[in-house]
Amino acid sequence: MYKREKSIQIKSSASAFYNNLSTLPITDKNLTYFAVIHGSLVNMVSASTDGLNLSHRQLQSKEGGMVHGTSLIMQMYESDGSIMVYWHALDTPEASTDAVFARGIGATRSHYICVGSSTGSILVFNIPPKGTNITLSEILEQHRDPITDIACDCSEDKECVADLVSADDSGVLCIWKSGDDFKLMYKIAAYGGTCSSVKMWSGIIAAGYGSGQILIYDAAAGTVNVVVNAHARWICTLDVASISGKLLSGGEDSFLRIWRIYRNPETNSIEVEHEHTECVTDVQICGAKFCDPEGTAFAVTGYDLSEIIRYVQV
């Protein structure tokens, strides 16, 4: 069971984007960083474990997000938002009137950060162990529709056959093996609509769809193992706790649900169990994240809501 804790106020409300909440626990300082997007503004809050000590920061993108009127700027900051360490211009395709944007980000164990774009490209950046000499090392070109989400395997299993998954607006999933050269392992056809959120843990992929369903895939085989009718409306966010394997889902139906995903040791099949449900009344959920790797606490944001609602296991 989880109980609702004191909410954290933010400077401006959350925009109606998928996965519009990020968390970063800093265990040695008993702090958690939260980030929520409002238009071109990023609201950042560092909060103590009890939620009493707060520090706010707002990051504003370059004016209009444009350079010379032709490119959108993607920016990388230090984890506390204090210093911008890198920026990259996303070029607008010729003869295109569509908006250009970056969406979906995943960090691999091998010092790469992958960023999705509205063109369907995935930009792979090499992050050095020290310093800020970040370089664009590769562009992955398997998607034909805007990227919606990217996830890397967050478990401790370092022998995964595949450790990166990307999703797009049409519902196509691409499963990759990261490294000096990224290798496409499987390309999974669209499943009846947009895949809005995707997560990966211990060789298991959880993908949330506009239908309200969660599909559970085996990353090593690229096959569907479980279909869960999780929500009555669009799934807007998924998250997974890296140690426990708990899966958190949030939808437009105002419900949050926690599931346990695991492999049955006898059959090696993937199984899913429902563990908990919360209703956030009159809130259109747009982001939800666990606040620790065990999944003992989680936070949620909603469209036009100027607060982060927290829940703690009891």
PDB file of C-alpha atoms in Angstrom:
ATOM      1  CA  MET A   1       0.000   0.000   0.000  1.00  0.00           C
ATOM      2  CA  TYR A   2       1.032   3.594  -0.673  1.00  0.00           C
ATOM      3  CA  LYS A   3      -0.132   6.758   1.055  1.00  0.00           C
ATOM      4  CA  ARG A   4      -0.187  10.295  -0.300  1.00  0.00           C
ATOM      5  CA  GLU A   5       2.463  12.634   1.108  1.00  0.00           C
ATOM      6  CA  LYS A   6       2.781  16.419   1.059  1.00  0.00           C
ATOM      7  CA  SER A   7       2.895  17.729  -2.518  1.00  0.00           C
ATOM      8  CA  ILE A   8       5.815  19.689  -3.947  1.00  0.00           C
ATOM      9  CA  GLN A   9       4.842  23.016  -5.514  1.00  0.00           C
ATOM     10  CA  ILE A  10       6.441  23.995  -8.832  1.00  0.00           C
ATOM     11  CA  LYS A  11       6.786  27.435 -10.406  1.00  0.00           C
ATOM     12  CA  SER A  12       4.579  26.713 -13.437  1.00  0.00           C
ATOM     13  CA  SER A  13       2.201  23.950 -14.442  1.00  0.00           C
ATOM     14  CA  ALA A  14       2.952  20.787 -16.407  1.00  0.00           C
ATOM     15  CA  SER A  15       2.308  20.772 -20.153  1.00  0.00           C
ATOM     16  CA  ALA A  16       0.328  17.926 -21.722  1.00  0.00           C
ATOM     17  CA  PHE A  17       3.329  15.885 -22.915  1.00  0.00           C
ATOM     18  CA  TYR A  18       3.866  12.151 -22.495  1.00  0.00           C
ATOM     19  CA  ASN A  19       6.280  11.226 -19.702  1.00  0.00           C
ATOM     20  CA  ASN A  20       6.371  14.801 -18.388  1.00  0.00           C
ATOM     21  CA  LEU A  21       8.266  14.102 -15.182  1.00  0.00           C
ATOM     22  CA  SER A  22      11.876  13.136 -14.497  1.00  0.00           C
ATOM     23  CA  THR A  23      13.391  12.147 -11.159  1.00  0.00           C
ATOM     24  CA  LEU A  24      16.992  11.734 -10.036  1.00  0.00           C
ATOM     25  CA  PRO A  25      17.575  10.426  -6.478  1.00  0.00           C
ATOM     26  CA  ILE A  26      20.819  11.587  -4.825  1.00  0.00           C
ATOM     27  CA  THR A  27      20.987   9.041  -2.007  1.00  0.00           C
ATOM     28  CA  ASP A  28      24.128  10.310  -0.246  1.00  0.00           C
ATOM     29  CA  LYS A  29      22.505  13.741   0.188  1.00  0.00           C
ATOM     30  CA  ASN A  30      18.968  12.456   0.902  1.00  0.00           C
ATOM     31  CA  LEU A  31      17.734  14.545  -2.026  1.00  0.00           C
ATOM     32  CA  THR A  32      15.638  13.914  -5.119  1.00  0.00           C
ATOM     33  CA  TYR A  33      15.690  16.144  -8.189  1.00  0.00           C
ATOM     34  CA  PHE A  34      12.401  16.570 -10.049  1.00  0.00           C
ATOM     35  CA  ALA A  35      11.966  18.149 -13.496  1.00  0.00           C
ATOM     36  CA  VAL A  36       8.715  19.109 -15.267  1.00  0.00           C
ATOM     37  CA  ILE A  37       8.281  20.810 -18.654  1.00  0.00           C
ATOM     38  CA  HIS A  38       6.042  23.819 -19.231  1.00  0.00           C
ATOM     39  CA  GLY A  39       6.294  24.853 -22.885  1.00  0.00           C
ATOM     40  CA  SER A  40       9.939  25.768 -23.492  1.00  0.00           C
ATOM     41  CA  LEU A  41      10.592  26.079 -19.744  1.00  0.00           C
ATOM     42  CA  VAL A  42      11.921  23.335 -17.459  1.00  0.00           C
ATOM     43  CA  ASN A  43      10.886  23.514 -13.801  1.00  0.00           C
ATOM     44  CA  MET A  44      13.476  21.870 -11.524  1.00  0.00           C
ATOM     45  CA  VAL A  45      13.031  21.181  -7.815  1.00  0.00           C
ATOM     46  CA  SER A  46      15.438  19.506  -5.411  1.00  0.00           C
ATOM     47  CA  ALA A  47      13.564  18.108  -2.416  1.00  0.00           C
ATOM     48  CA  SER A  48      14.685  16.436   0.797  1.00  0.00           C
ATOM     49  CA  THR A  49      13.299  12.989   1.557  1.00  0.00           C
ATOM     50  CA  ASP A  50      10.618  14.453   3.849  1.00  0.00           C
ATOM     51  CA  GLY A  51       9.675  17.068   1.245  1.00  0.00           C
ATOM     52  CA  LEU A  52      10.252  19.984   3.635  1.00  0.00           C
ATOM     53  CA  ASN A  53      13.454  21.474   2.183  1.00  0.00           C
ATOM     54  CA  LEU A  54      13.021  22.628  -1.409  1.00  0.00           C
ATOM     55  CA  SER A  55      15.186  24.457  -3.902  1.00  0.00           C
ATOM     56  CA  HIS A  56      13.751  25.705  -7.207  1.00  0.00           C
ATOM     57  CA  ARG A  57      15.395  26.424 -10.537  1.00  0.00           C
ATOM     58  CA  GLN A  58      13.953  27.188 -13.969  1.00  0.00           C
ATOM     59  CA  LEU A  59      15.776  26.488 -17.226  1.00  0.00           C
ATOM     60  CA  GLN A  60      14.701  28.541 -20.239  1.00  0.00           C
ATOM     61  CA  SER A  61      15.600  27.367 -23.742  1.00  0.00           C
ATOM     62  CA  LYS A  62      17.132  29.843 -26.138  1.00  0.00           C
ATOM     63  CA  GLU A  63      14.585  32.336 -27.409  1.00  0.00           C
ATOM     64  CA  GLY A  64      12.111  30.482 -29.601  1.00  0.00           C
ATOM     65  CA  GLY A  65      14.391  27.467 -29.459  1.00  0.00           C
ATOM     66  CA  MET A  66      15.856  28.547 -32.799  1.00  0.00           C
ATOM     67  CA  VAL A  67      19.290  29.374 -34.155  1.00  0.00           C
ATOM     68  CA  HIS A  68      19.327  31.599 -37.259  1.00  0.00           C
ATOM     69  CA  GLY A  69      15.642  30.717 -37.627  1.00  0.00           C
ATOM     70  CA  THR A  70      16.387  27.250 -39.034  1.00  0.00           C
ATOM     71  CA  SER A  71      17.310  24.846 -36.228  1.00  0.00           C
ATOM     72  CA  LEU A  72      16.017  23.784 -32.862  1.00  0.00           C
ATOM     73  CA  ILE A  73      18.540  23.729 -30.036  1.00  0.00           C
ATOM     74  CA  MET A  74      18.888  20.628 -27.863  1.00  0.00           C
ATOM     75  CA  GLN A  75      20.688  21.443 -24.614  1.00  0.00           C
ATOM     76  CA  MET A  76      22.441  19.257 -22.008  1.00  0.00           C
ATOM     77  CA  TYR A  77      22.959  20.479 -18.445  1.00  0.00           C
ATOM     78  CA  GLU A  78      24.638  19.311 -15.263  1.00  0.00           C
ATOM     79  CA  SER A  79      22.235  17.208 -13.191  1.00  0.00           C
ATOM     80  CA  ASP A  80      21.334  20.149 -10.918  1.00  0.00           C
ATOM     81  CA  GLY A  81      20.693  22.441 -13.897  1.00  0.00           C
ATOM     82  CA  SER A  82      23.471  24.828 -12.889  1.00  0.00           C
ATOM     83  CA  ILE A  83      25.608  24.671 -16.059  1.00  0.00           C
ATOM     84  CA  MET A  84      24.834  23.970 -19.708  1.00  0.00           C
ATOM     85  CA  VAL A  85      27.604  21.639 -20.881  1.00  0.00           C
ATOM     86  CA  TYR A  86      26.576  21.018 -24.498  1.00  0.00           C
ATOM     87  CA  TRP A  87      24.129  22.067 -27.193  1.00  0.00           C
ATOM     88  CA  HIS A  88      23.260  20.621 -30.561  1.00  0.00           C
ATOM     89  CA  ALA A  89      21.224  22.070 -33.433  1.00  0.00           C
ATOM     90  CA  LEU A  90      18.499  19.886 -34.941  1.00  0.00           C
ATOM     91  CA  ASP A  91      18.302  20.794 -38.612  1.00  0.00           C
ATOM     92  CA  THR A  92      14.909  21.282 -40.222  1.00  0.00           C
ATOM     93  CA  PRO A  93      14.446  19.033 -43.291  1.00  0.00           C
ATOM     94  CA  GLU A  94      14.219  20.924 -46.561  1.00  0.00           C
ATOM     95  CA  ALA A  95      10.716  21.668 -47.871  1.00  0.00           C
ATOM     96  CA  SER A  96       9.208  20.634 -44.514  1.00  0.00           C
ATOM     97  CA  THR A  97       6.716  22.781 -42.610  1.00  0.00           C
ATOM     98  CA  ASP A  98       6.412  20.379 -39.664  1.00  0.00           C
ATOM     99  CA  ALA A  99       7.706  21.370 -36.245  1.00  0.00           C
ATOM    100  CA  VAL A 100      11.092  19.919 -35.303  1.00  0.00           C
ATOM    101  CA  PHE A 101      11.559  18.626 -31.767  1.00  0.00           C
ATOM    102  CA  ALA A 102      13.577  16.228 -29.639  1.00  0.00           C
ATOM    103  CA  ARG A 103      11.658  13.624 -27.652  1.00  0.00           C
ATOM    104  CA  GLY A 104      12.787  10.508 -25.846  1.00  0.00           C
ATOM    105  CA  ILE A 105      16.160  10.070 -24.187  1.00  0.00           C
ATOM    106  CA  GLY A 106      18.092   7.077 -22.896  1.00  0.00           C
ATOM    107  CA  ALA A 107      21.554   6.679 -21.333  1.00  0.00           C
ATOM    108  CA  THR A 108      23.420   3.414 -21.964  1.00  0.00           C
ATOM    109  CA  ARG A 109      26.048   1.875 -19.699  1.00  0.00           C
ATOM    110  CA  SER A 110      28.699   2.466 -22.363  1.00  0.00           C
ATOM    111  CA  HIS A 111      28.762   6.283 -22.051  1.00  0.00           C
ATOM    112  CA  TYR A 112      26.224   7.016 -24.776  1.00  0.00           C
ATOM    113  CA  ILE A 113      23.130   9.197 -24.604  1.00  0.00           C
ATOM    114  CA  CYS A 114      20.479   8.560 -27.273  1.00  0.00           C
ATOM    115  CA  VAL A 115      18.014  11.324 -28.175  1.00  0.00           C
ATOM    116  CA  GLY A 116      14.987  10.866 -30.444  1.00  0.00           C
ATOM    117  CA  SER A 117      13.664  13.456 -32.884  1.00  0.00           C
ATOM    118  CA  SER A 118      10.511  14.371 -34.795  1.00  0.00           C
ATOM    119  CA  THR A 119      12.074  13.086 -38.023  1.00  0.00           C
ATOM    120  CA  GLY A 120      12.380   9.560 -36.594  1.00  0.00           C
ATOM    121  CA  SER A 121      16.164   9.803 -36.290  1.00  0.00           C
ATOM    122  CA  ILE A 122      17.946   8.849 -33.084  1.00  0.00           C
ATOM    123  CA  LEU A 123      21.060  10.882 -32.277  1.00  0.00           C
ATOM    124  CA  VAL A 124      23.747   8.974 -30.385  1.00  0.00           C
ATOM    125  CA  PHE A 125      26.082  11.172 -28.313  1.00  0.00           C
ATOM    126  CA  ASN A 126      29.357   9.931 -26.836  1.00  0.00           C
ATOM    127  CA  ILE A 127      29.725  11.192 -23.254  1.00  0.00           C
ATOM    128  CA  PRO A 128      33.335  11.143 -21.988  1.00  0.00           C
ATOM    129  CA  PRO A 129      34.040   9.820 -18.455  1.00  0.00           C
ATOM    130  CA  LYS A 130      35.530  13.233 -17.626  1.00  0.00           C
ATOM    131  CA  GLY A 131      35.135  16.677 -19.109  1.00  0.00           C
ATOM    132  CA  THR A 132      32.554  18.061 -21.503  1.00  0.00           C
ATOM    133  CA  ASN A 133      33.918  16.983 -24.877  1.00  0.00           C
ATOM    134  CA  ILE A 134      30.568  15.500 -25.973  1.00  0.00           C
ATOM    135  CA  THR A 135      30.408  14.375 -29.607  1.00  0.00           C
ATOM    136  CA  LEU A 136      27.714  13.115 -31.967  1.00  0.00           C
ATOM    137  CA  SER A 137      28.953   9.616 -32.833  1.00  0.00           C
ATOM    138  CA  GLU A 138      26.094   8.066 -34.821  1.00  0.00           C
ATOM    139  CA  ILE A 139      22.575   8.643 -36.179  1.00  0.00           C
ATOM    140  CA  LEU A 140      20.164   5.690 -36.171  1.00  0.00           C
ATOM    141  CA  GLU A 141      17.669   5.794 -39.058  1.00  0.00           C
ATOM    142  CA  GLN A 142      15.168   2.939 -38.641  1.00  0.00           C
ATOM    143  CA  HIS A 143      12.036   4.885 -37.666  1.00  0.00           C
ATOM    144  CA  ARG A 144       9.889   6.745 -40.210  1.00  0.00           C
ATOM    145  CA  ASP A 145       7.685   8.546 -37.678  1.00  0.00           C
ATOM    146  CA  PRO A 146       8.449  10.897 -34.760  1.00  0.00           C
ATOM    147  CA  ILE A 147      10.106   9.210 -31.793  1.00  0.00           C
ATOM    148  CA  THR A 148       7.908   9.079 -28.677  1.00  0.00           C
ATOM    149  CA  ASP A 149      10.226   7.455 -26.141  1.00  0.00           C
ATOM    150  CA  ILE A 150      13.590   5.715 -25.711  1.00  0.00           C
ATOM    151  CA  ALA A 151      14.641   3.439 -22.858  1.00  0.00           C
ATOM    152  CA  CYS A 152      17.768   1.534 -21.850  1.00  0.00           C
ATOM    153  CA  ASP A 153      17.865  -1.602 -19.720  1.00  0.00           C
ATOM    154  CA  CYS A 154      18.115  -0.284 -16.160  1.00  0.00           C
ATOM    155  CA  SER A 155      18.763  -3.639 -14.462  1.00  0.00           C
ATOM    156  CA  GLU A 156      22.134  -4.856 -13.223  1.00  0.00           C
ATOM    157  CA  ASP A 157      22.261  -7.601 -15.877  1.00  0.00           C
ATOM    158  CA  LYS A 158      25.243  -6.698 -18.054  1.00  0.00           C
ATOM    159  CA  GLU A 159      24.882  -9.682 -20.392  1.00  0.00           C
ATOM    160  CA  CYS A 160      21.678  -8.558 -22.109  1.00  0.00           C
ATOM    161  CA  VAL A 161      21.362  -9.517 -25.775  1.00  0.00           C
ATOM    162  CA  ALA A 162      19.651  -6.158 -26.333  1.00  0.00           C
ATOM    163  CA  ASP A 163      19.747  -3.132 -24.032  1.00  0.00           C
ATOM    164  CA  LEU A 164      17.995  -0.248 -25.831  1.00  0.00           C
ATOM    165  CA  VAL A 165      14.470   0.182 -27.189  1.00  0.00           C
ATOM    166  CA  SER A 166      12.897   3.047 -29.142  1.00  0.00           C
ATOM    167  CA  ALA A 167       9.238   3.726 -30.009  1.00  0.00           C
ATOM    168  CA  ASP A 168       7.463   6.062 -32.424  1.00  0.00           C
ATOM    169  CA  ASP A 169       4.107   7.681 -33.155  1.00  0.00           C
ATOM    170  CA  SER A 170       2.986   4.841 -35.423  1.00  0.00           C
ATOM    171  CA  GLY A 171       3.659   2.245 -32.711  1.00  0.00           C
ATOM    172  CA  VAL A 172       6.807   0.711 -34.235  1.00  0.00           C
ATOM    173  CA  LEU A 173       9.418  -0.529 -31.748  1.00  0.00           C
ATOM    174  CA  CYS A 174      13.118  -0.960 -32.520  1.00  0.00           C
ATOM    175  CA  ILE A 175      15.272  -3.090 -30.199  1.00  0.00           C
ATOM    176  CA  TRP A 176      19.007  -2.340 -30.227  1.00  0.00           C
ATOM    177  CA  LYS A 177      22.280  -3.594 -28.830  1.00  0.00           C
ATOM    178  CA  SER A 178      24.420  -0.621 -27.843  1.00  0.00           C
ATOM    179  CA  GLY A 179      28.174  -0.350 -28.250  1.00  0.00           C
ATOM    180  CA  ASP A 180      30.753   1.344 -30.430  1.00  0.00           C
ATOM    181  CA  ASP A 181      28.322   0.650 -33.263  1.00  0.00           C
ATOM    182  CA  PHE A 182      24.642   0.247 -32.408  1.00  0.00           C
ATOM    183  CA  LYS A 183      23.110  -2.923 -33.849  1.00  0.00           C
ATOM    184  CA  LEU A 184      19.393  -3.299 -34.660  1.00  0.00           C
ATOM    185  CA  MET A 185      18.226  -6.613 -33.181  1.00  0.00           C
ATOM    186  CA  TYR A 186      14.499  -6.464 -33.984  1.00  0.00           C
ATOM    187  CA  LYS A 187      12.036  -4.094 -35.613  1.00  0.00           C
ATOM    188  CA  ILE A 188       8.523  -4.772 -34.317  1.00  0.00           C
ATOM    189  CA  ALA A 189       5.549  -3.701 -36.434  1.00  0.00           C
ATOM    190  CA  ALA A 190       2.989  -1.207 -35.119  1.00  0.00           C
ATOM    191  CA  TYR A 191       0.359  -2.536 -32.744  1.00  0.00           C
ATOM    192  CA  GLY A 192      -2.788  -0.590 -33.647  1.00  0.00           C
ATOM    193  CA  GLY A 193      -1.702   2.878 -32.524  1.00  0.00           C
ATOM    194  CA  THR A 194       0.869   5.137 -30.907  1.00  0.00           C
ATOM    195  CA  CYS A 195       3.299   3.688 -28.383  1.00  0.00           C
ATOM    196  CA  SER A 196       3.546   6.623 -25.998  1.00  0.00           C
ATOM    197  CA  SER A 197       5.935   5.199 -23.414  1.00  0.00           C
ATOM    198  CA  VAL A 198       8.407   2.334 -23.208  1.00  0.00           C
ATOM    199  CA  LYS A 199      10.647   0.900 -20.476  1.00  0.00           C
ATOM    200  CA  MET A 200      13.214  -1.911 -20.297  1.00  0.00           C
ATOM    201  CA  TRP A 201      14.324  -4.060 -17.362  1.00  0.00           C
ATOM    202  CA  SER A 202      16.290  -7.319 -17.184  1.00  0.00           C
ATOM    203  CA  GLY A 203      15.646  -8.154 -20.832  1.00  0.00           C
ATOM    204  CA  ILE A 204      11.927  -7.353 -20.526  1.00  0.00           C
ATOM    205  CA  ILE A 205      10.268  -4.498 -22.453  1.00  0.00           C
ATOM    206  CA  ALA A 206       7.046  -2.817 -21.285  1.00  0.00           C
ATOM    207  CA  ALA A 207       5.321  -0.649 -23.905  1.00  0.00           C
ATOM    208  CA  GLY A 208       2.265   1.531 -23.220  1.00  0.00           C
ATOM    209  CA  TYR A 209      -0.200   2.410 -25.980  1.00  0.00           C
ATOM    210  CA  GLY A 210      -2.998   4.844 -26.759  1.00  0.00           C
ATOM    211  CA  SER A 211      -5.412   1.928 -26.428  1.00  0.00           C
ATOM    212  CA  GLY A 212      -4.704   1.782 -22.686  1.00  0.00           C
ATOM    213  CA  GLN A 213      -2.903  -1.542 -23.082  1.00  0.00           C
ATOM    214  CA  ILE A 214       0.577  -2.502 -21.912  1.00  0.00           C
ATOM    215  CA  LEU A 215       2.422  -5.058 -24.010  1.00  0.00           C
ATOM    216  CA  ILE A 216       5.260  -7.011 -22.417  1.00  0.00           C
ATOM    217  CA  TYR A 217       8.002  -8.152 -24.816  1.00  0.00           C
ATOM    218  CA  ASP A 218      10.984 -10.453 -24.461  1.00  0.00           C
ATOM    219  CA  ALA A 219      13.881  -8.284 -25.683  1.00  0.00           C
ATOM    220  CA  ALA A 220      16.045 -11.279 -26.575  1.00  0.00           C
ATOM    221  CA  ALA A 221      13.388 -12.751 -28.887  1.00  0.00           C
ATOM    222  CA  GLY A 222      11.445  -9.640 -29.944  1.00  0.00           C
ATOM    223  CA  THR A 223       8.135 -11.356 -29.135  1.00  0.00           C
ATOM    224  CA  VAL A 224       5.027 -10.373 -27.154  1.00  0.00           C
ATOM    225  CA  ASN A 225       4.581 -12.428 -23.978  1.00  0.00           C
ATOM    226  CA  VAL A 226       1.781 -10.616 -22.141  1.00  0.00           C
ATOM    227  CA  VAL A 227      -0.978  -8.147 -23.056  1.00  0.00           C
ATOM    228  CA  VAL A 228      -2.406  -6.163 -20.115  1.00  0.00           C
ATOM    229  CA  ASN A 229      -5.622  -4.132 -20.372  1.00  0.00           C
ATOM    230  CA  ALA A 230      -4.218  -1.604 -17.920  1.00  0.00           C
ATOM    231  CA  HIS A 231      -6.142   1.653 -18.412  1.00  0.00           C
ATOM    232  CA  ALA A 232      -9.484   2.837 -19.794  1.00  0.00           C
ATOM    233  CA  ARG A 233      -7.827   5.629 -21.787  1.00  0.00           C
ATOM    234  CA  TRP A 234      -4.466   6.617 -23.284  1.00  0.00           C
ATOM    235  CA  ILE A 235      -1.368   5.556 -21.333  1.00  0.00           C
ATOM    236  CA  CYS A 236       0.741   8.684 -20.807  1.00  0.00           C
ATOM    237  CA  THR A 237       3.660   7.364 -18.787  1.00  0.00           C
ATOM    238  CA  LEU A 238       5.508   4.248 -17.655  1.00  0.00           C
ATOM    239  CA  ASP A 239       8.397   3.773 -15.258  1.00  0.00           C
ATOM    240  CA  VAL A 240      10.272   0.807 -13.794  1.00  0.00           C
ATOM    241  CA  ALA A 241      12.147   0.483 -10.500  1.00  0.00           C
ATOM    242  CA  SER A 242      15.627  -0.785 -11.382  1.00  0.00           C
ATOM    243  CA  ILE A 243      16.112  -3.022  -8.328  1.00  0.00           C
ATOM    244  CA  SER A 244      12.639  -4.447  -7.691  1.00  0.00           C
ATOM    245  CA  GLY A 245      11.302  -4.524 -11.259  1.00  0.00           C
ATOM    246  CA  LYS A 246       8.073  -2.811 -10.244  1.00  0.00           C
ATOM    247  CA  LEU A 247       6.290  -1.178 -13.187  1.00  0.00           C
ATOM    248  CA  LEU A 248       4.374   2.085 -12.757  1.00  0.00           C
ATOM    249  CA  SER A 249       1.738   3.130 -15.308  1.00  0.00           C
ATOM    250  CA  GLY A 250      -0.353   6.293 -15.537  1.00  0.00           C
ATOM    251  CA  GLY A 251      -3.162   7.139 -17.935  1.00  0.00           C
ATOM    252  CA  GLU A 252      -5.594   9.821 -19.025  1.00  0.00           C
ATOM    253  CA  ASP A 253      -8.204   7.993 -16.928  1.00  0.00           C
ATOM    254  CA  SER A 254      -6.595   9.561 -13.799  1.00  0.00           C
ATOM    255  CA  PHE A 255      -5.418   6.172 -12.520  1.00  0.00           C
ATOM    256  CA  LEU A 256      -1.927   5.077 -11.480  1.00  0.00           C
ATOM    257  CA  ARG A 257      -1.180   1.380 -11.271  1.00  0.00           C
ATOM    258  CA  ILE A 258       1.810  -0.588 -10.019  1.00  0.00           C
ATOM    259  CA  TRP A 259       2.640  -3.995 -11.451  1.00  0.00           C
ATOM    260  CA  ARG A 260       5.326  -6.579 -10.764  1.00  0.00           C
ATOM    261  CA  ILE A 261       7.037  -8.061 -13.811  1.00  0.00           C
ATOM    262  CA  TYR A 262       9.270 -11.102 -13.514  1.00  0.00           C
ATOM    263  CA  ARG A 263      10.419 -14.291 -15.205  1.00  0.00           C
ATOM    264  CA  ASN A 264       8.971 -17.522 -13.900  1.00  0.00           C
ATOM    265  CA  PRO A 265      12.083 -19.569 -13.019  1.00  0.00           C
ATOM    266  CA  GLU A 266      10.337 -22.843 -13.891  1.00  0.00           C
ATOM    267  CA  THR A 267       9.092 -21.903 -17.357  1.00  0.00           C
ATOM    268  CA  ASN A 268      11.294 -18.835 -18.109  1.00  0.00           C
ATOM    269  CA  SER A 269       8.106 -17.111 -19.248  1.00  0.00           C
ATOM    270  CA  ILE A 270       7.419 -13.460 -18.365  1.00  0.00           C
ATOM    271  CA  GLU A 271       4.580 -12.894 -15.908  1.00  0.00           C
ATOM    272  CA  VAL A 272       2.794  -9.764 -14.633  1.00  0.00           C
ATOM    273  CA  GLU A 273       0.961  -9.227 -11.354  1.00  0.00           C
ATOM    274  CA  HIS A 274      -1.070  -6.181 -10.302  1.00  0.00           C
ATOM    275  CA  GLU A 275       0.022  -4.781  -6.919  1.00  0.00           C
ATOM    276  CA  HIS A 276      -1.560  -1.354  -6.342  1.00  0.00           C
ATOM    277  CA  THR A 277      -3.950   1.285  -7.765  1.00  0.00           C
ATOM    278  CA  GLU A 278      -4.304   4.994  -6.981  1.00  0.00           C
ATOM    279  CA  CYS A 279      -6.862   7.410  -8.419  1.00  0.00           C
ATOM    280  CA  VAL A 280      -5.726  11.032  -8.706  1.00  0.00           C
ATOM    281  CA  THR A 281      -9.173  12.587  -8.936  1.00  0.00           C
ATOM    282  CA  ASP A 282      -9.795  15.147 -11.700  1.00  0.00           C
ATOM    283  CA  VAL A 283      -6.148  15.063 -12.834  1.00  0.00           C
ATOM    284  CA  GLN A 284      -5.140  14.222 -16.401  1.00  0.00           C
ATOM    285  CA  ILE A 285      -1.909  12.389 -15.645  1.00  0.00           C
ATOM    286  CA  CYS A 286       1.028  13.229 -17.918  1.00  0.00           C
ATOM    287  CA  GLY A 287       4.030  11.986 -15.928  1.00  0.00           C
ATOM    288  CA  ALA A 288       4.830   9.503 -13.147  1.00  0.00           C
ATOM    289  CA  LYS A 289       8.180   8.244 -11.837  1.00  0.00           C
ATOM    290  CA  PHE A 290       9.543   6.150  -9.013  1.00  0.00           C
ATOM    291  CA  CYS A 291      11.672   8.159  -6.575  1.00  0.00           C
ATOM    292  CA  ASP A 292      14.037   5.322  -5.660  1.00  0.00           C
ATOM    293  CA  PRO A 293      15.357   2.134  -7.312  1.00  0.00           C
ATOM    294  CA  GLU A 294      13.342  -0.134  -4.991  1.00  0.00           C
ATOM    295  CA  GLY A 295      10.030   1.517  -5.943  1.00  0.00           C
ATOM    296  CA  THR A 296       9.030   2.436  -2.371  1.00  0.00           C
ATOM    297  CA  ALA A 297       7.969   5.959  -3.403  1.00  0.00           C
ATOM    298  CA  PHE A 298       6.689   7.569  -6.594  1.00  0.00           C
ATOM    299  CA  ALA A 299       5.612  10.976  -7.862  1.00  0.00           C
ATOM    300  CA  VAL A 300       3.055  12.129 -10.424  1.00  0.00           C
ATOM    301  CA  THR A 301       2.258  15.246 -12.459  1.00  0.00           C
ATOM    302  CA  GLY A 302      -0.872  16.242 -14.339  1.00  0.00           C
ATOM    303  CA  TYR A 303      -1.802  18.631 -17.124  1.00  0.00           C
ATOM    304  CA  ASP A 304      -2.134  22.235 -15.911  1.00  0.00           C
ATOM    305  CA  LEU A 305      -1.155  21.140 -12.394  1.00  0.00           C
ATOM    306  CA  SER A 306       1.429  23.281 -10.555  1.00  0.00           C
ATOM    307  CA  GLU A 307       2.474  20.597  -8.110  1.00  0.00           C
ATOM    308  CA  ILE A 308       4.161  17.221  -7.933  1.00  0.00           C
ATOM    309  CA  ILE A 309       2.109  14.714  -5.945  1.00  0.00           C
ATOM    310  CA  ARG A 310       4.134  12.158  -3.974  1.00  0.00           C
ATOM    311  CA  TYR A 311       3.219   8.711  -2.639  1.00  0.00           C
ATOM    312  CA  VAL A 312       5.213   6.588  -0.163  1.00  0.00           C
ATOM    313  CA  GLN A 313       4.865   2.895   0.616  1.00  0.00           C
ATOM    314  CA  VAL A 314       3.567   2.034   4.099  1.00  0.00           C
TER     315      VAL A 314
END
